[in-house]
Amino acid sequence: MKRADLIKKISKLGAVLERHGANHDWYVNHKTGAVQAVPRHNEIKEPLAKAIIKVFS
């Protein structure tokens, strides 16, 4: 999955960018308190993308 597509999906679930790390961006959903790192790769493997979406859903 493309990184931009993943960001769009988690943004629709209420995730917002918390901070930039060295190799990852940290997203948080303030309603649920869920926090997850998203790697800065153009292509993110499907199992990882599904796991990130699961955290925010």
PDB file of C-alpha atoms in Angstrom:
ATOM      1  CA  MET A   1       0.000   0.000   0.000  1.00  0.00           C
ATOM      2  CA  LYS A   2       1.246   3.465  -0.799  1.00  0.00           C
ATOM      3  CA  ARG A   3       2.063   5.604   2.216  1.00  0.00           C
ATOM      4  CA  ALA A   4      -0.225   8.403   1.054  1.00  0.00           C
ATOM      5  CA  ASP A   5      -3.168   5.989   0.832  1.00  0.00           C
ATOM      6  CA  LEU A   6      -2.481   4.724   4.349  1.00  0.00           C
ATOM      7  CA  ILE A   7      -2.317   8.272   5.726  1.00  0.00           C
ATOM      8  CA  LYS A   8      -5.674   9.083   4.094  1.00  0.00           C
ATOM      9  CA  LYS A   9      -7.274   5.986   5.632  1.00  0.00           C
ATOM     10  CA  ILE A  10      -6.020   6.583   9.158  1.00  0.00           C
ATOM     11  CA  SER A  11      -6.875  10.291   8.928  1.00  0.00           C
ATOM     12  CA  LYS A  12     -10.482   9.349   8.177  1.00  0.00           C
ATOM     13  CA  LEU A  13     -10.383   7.231  11.345  1.00  0.00           C
ATOM     14  CA  GLY A  14      -9.403  10.291  13.401  1.00  0.00           C
ATOM     15  CA  ALA A  15      -5.615   9.986  13.503  1.00  0.00           C
ATOM     16  CA  VAL A  16      -3.555  13.171  13.393  1.00  0.00           C
ATOM     17  CA  LEU A  17       0.181  13.704  13.051  1.00  0.00           C
ATOM     18  CA  GLU A  18       1.703  14.011  16.524  1.00  0.00           C
ATOM     19  CA  ARG A  19       5.398  14.393  15.666  1.00  0.00           C
ATOM     20  CA  HIS A  20       8.142  13.501  13.207  1.00  0.00           C
ATOM     21  CA  GLY A  21      10.703  10.948  14.332  1.00  0.00           C
ATOM     22  CA  ALA A  22      13.951  10.047  12.608  1.00  0.00           C
ATOM     23  CA  ASN A  23      12.498   7.310  10.383  1.00  0.00           C
ATOM     24  CA  HIS A  24       8.827   7.286  11.368  1.00  0.00           C
ATOM     25  CA  ASP A  25       5.971   9.729  11.842  1.00  0.00           C
ATOM     26  CA  TRP A  26       3.870   9.295  14.979  1.00  0.00           C
ATOM     27  CA  TYR A  27       0.100   9.517  14.660  1.00  0.00           C
ATOM     28  CA  VAL A  28      -2.374   9.721  17.525  1.00  0.00           C
ATOM     29  CA  ASN A  29      -6.142   9.504  17.857  1.00  0.00           C
ATOM     30  CA  HIS A  30      -6.999  11.830  20.737  1.00  0.00           C
ATOM     31  CA  LYS A  31     -10.481  10.335  21.194  1.00  0.00           C
ATOM     32  CA  THR A  32      -9.256   6.776  21.767  1.00  0.00           C
ATOM     33  CA  GLY A  33      -5.693   7.501  22.879  1.00  0.00           C
ATOM     34  CA  ALA A  34      -4.276   5.201  20.187  1.00  0.00           C
ATOM     35  CA  VAL A  35      -0.700   6.028  19.170  1.00  0.00           C
ATOM     36  CA  GLN A  36       1.129   4.400  16.264  1.00  0.00           C
ATOM     37  CA  ALA A  37       4.333   4.953  14.307  1.00  0.00           C
ATOM     38  CA  VAL A  38       4.058   5.039  10.516  1.00  0.00           C
ATOM     39  CA  PRO A  39       7.292   4.417   8.579  1.00  0.00           C
ATOM     40  CA  ARG A  40       8.409   6.900   5.934  1.00  0.00           C
ATOM     41  CA  HIS A  41       8.634   4.434   3.068  1.00  0.00           C
ATOM     42  CA  ASN A  42       6.848   5.057  -0.230  1.00  0.00           C
ATOM     43  CA  GLU A  43       5.499   1.510  -0.178  1.00  0.00           C
ATOM     44  CA  ILE A  44       4.333  -0.090   3.079  1.00  0.00           C
ATOM     45  CA  LYS A  45       3.806  -3.845   3.135  1.00  0.00           C
ATOM     46  CA  GLU A  46       0.177  -4.925   3.323  1.00  0.00           C
ATOM     47  CA  PRO A  47       0.334  -6.775   6.696  1.00  0.00           C
ATOM     48  CA  LEU A  48       1.901  -3.729   8.372  1.00  0.00           C
ATOM     49  CA  ALA A  49      -0.635  -1.367   6.783  1.00  0.00           C
ATOM     50  CA  LYS A  50      -3.510  -3.543   8.028  1.00  0.00           C
ATOM     51  CA  ALA A  51      -2.024  -3.616  11.531  1.00  0.00           C
ATOM     52  CA  ILE A  52      -1.716   0.186  11.594  1.00  0.00           C
ATOM     53  CA  ILE A  53      -5.317   0.598  10.413  1.00  0.00           C
ATOM     54  CA  LYS A  54      -6.468  -1.890  13.057  1.00  0.00           C
ATOM     55  CA  VAL A  55      -4.892   0.215  15.823  1.00  0.00           C
ATOM     56  CA  PHE A  56      -6.966   3.248  14.816  1.00  0.00           C
ATOM     57  CA  SER A  57     -10.239   1.460  14.068  1.00  0.00           C
TER      58      SER A  57
END
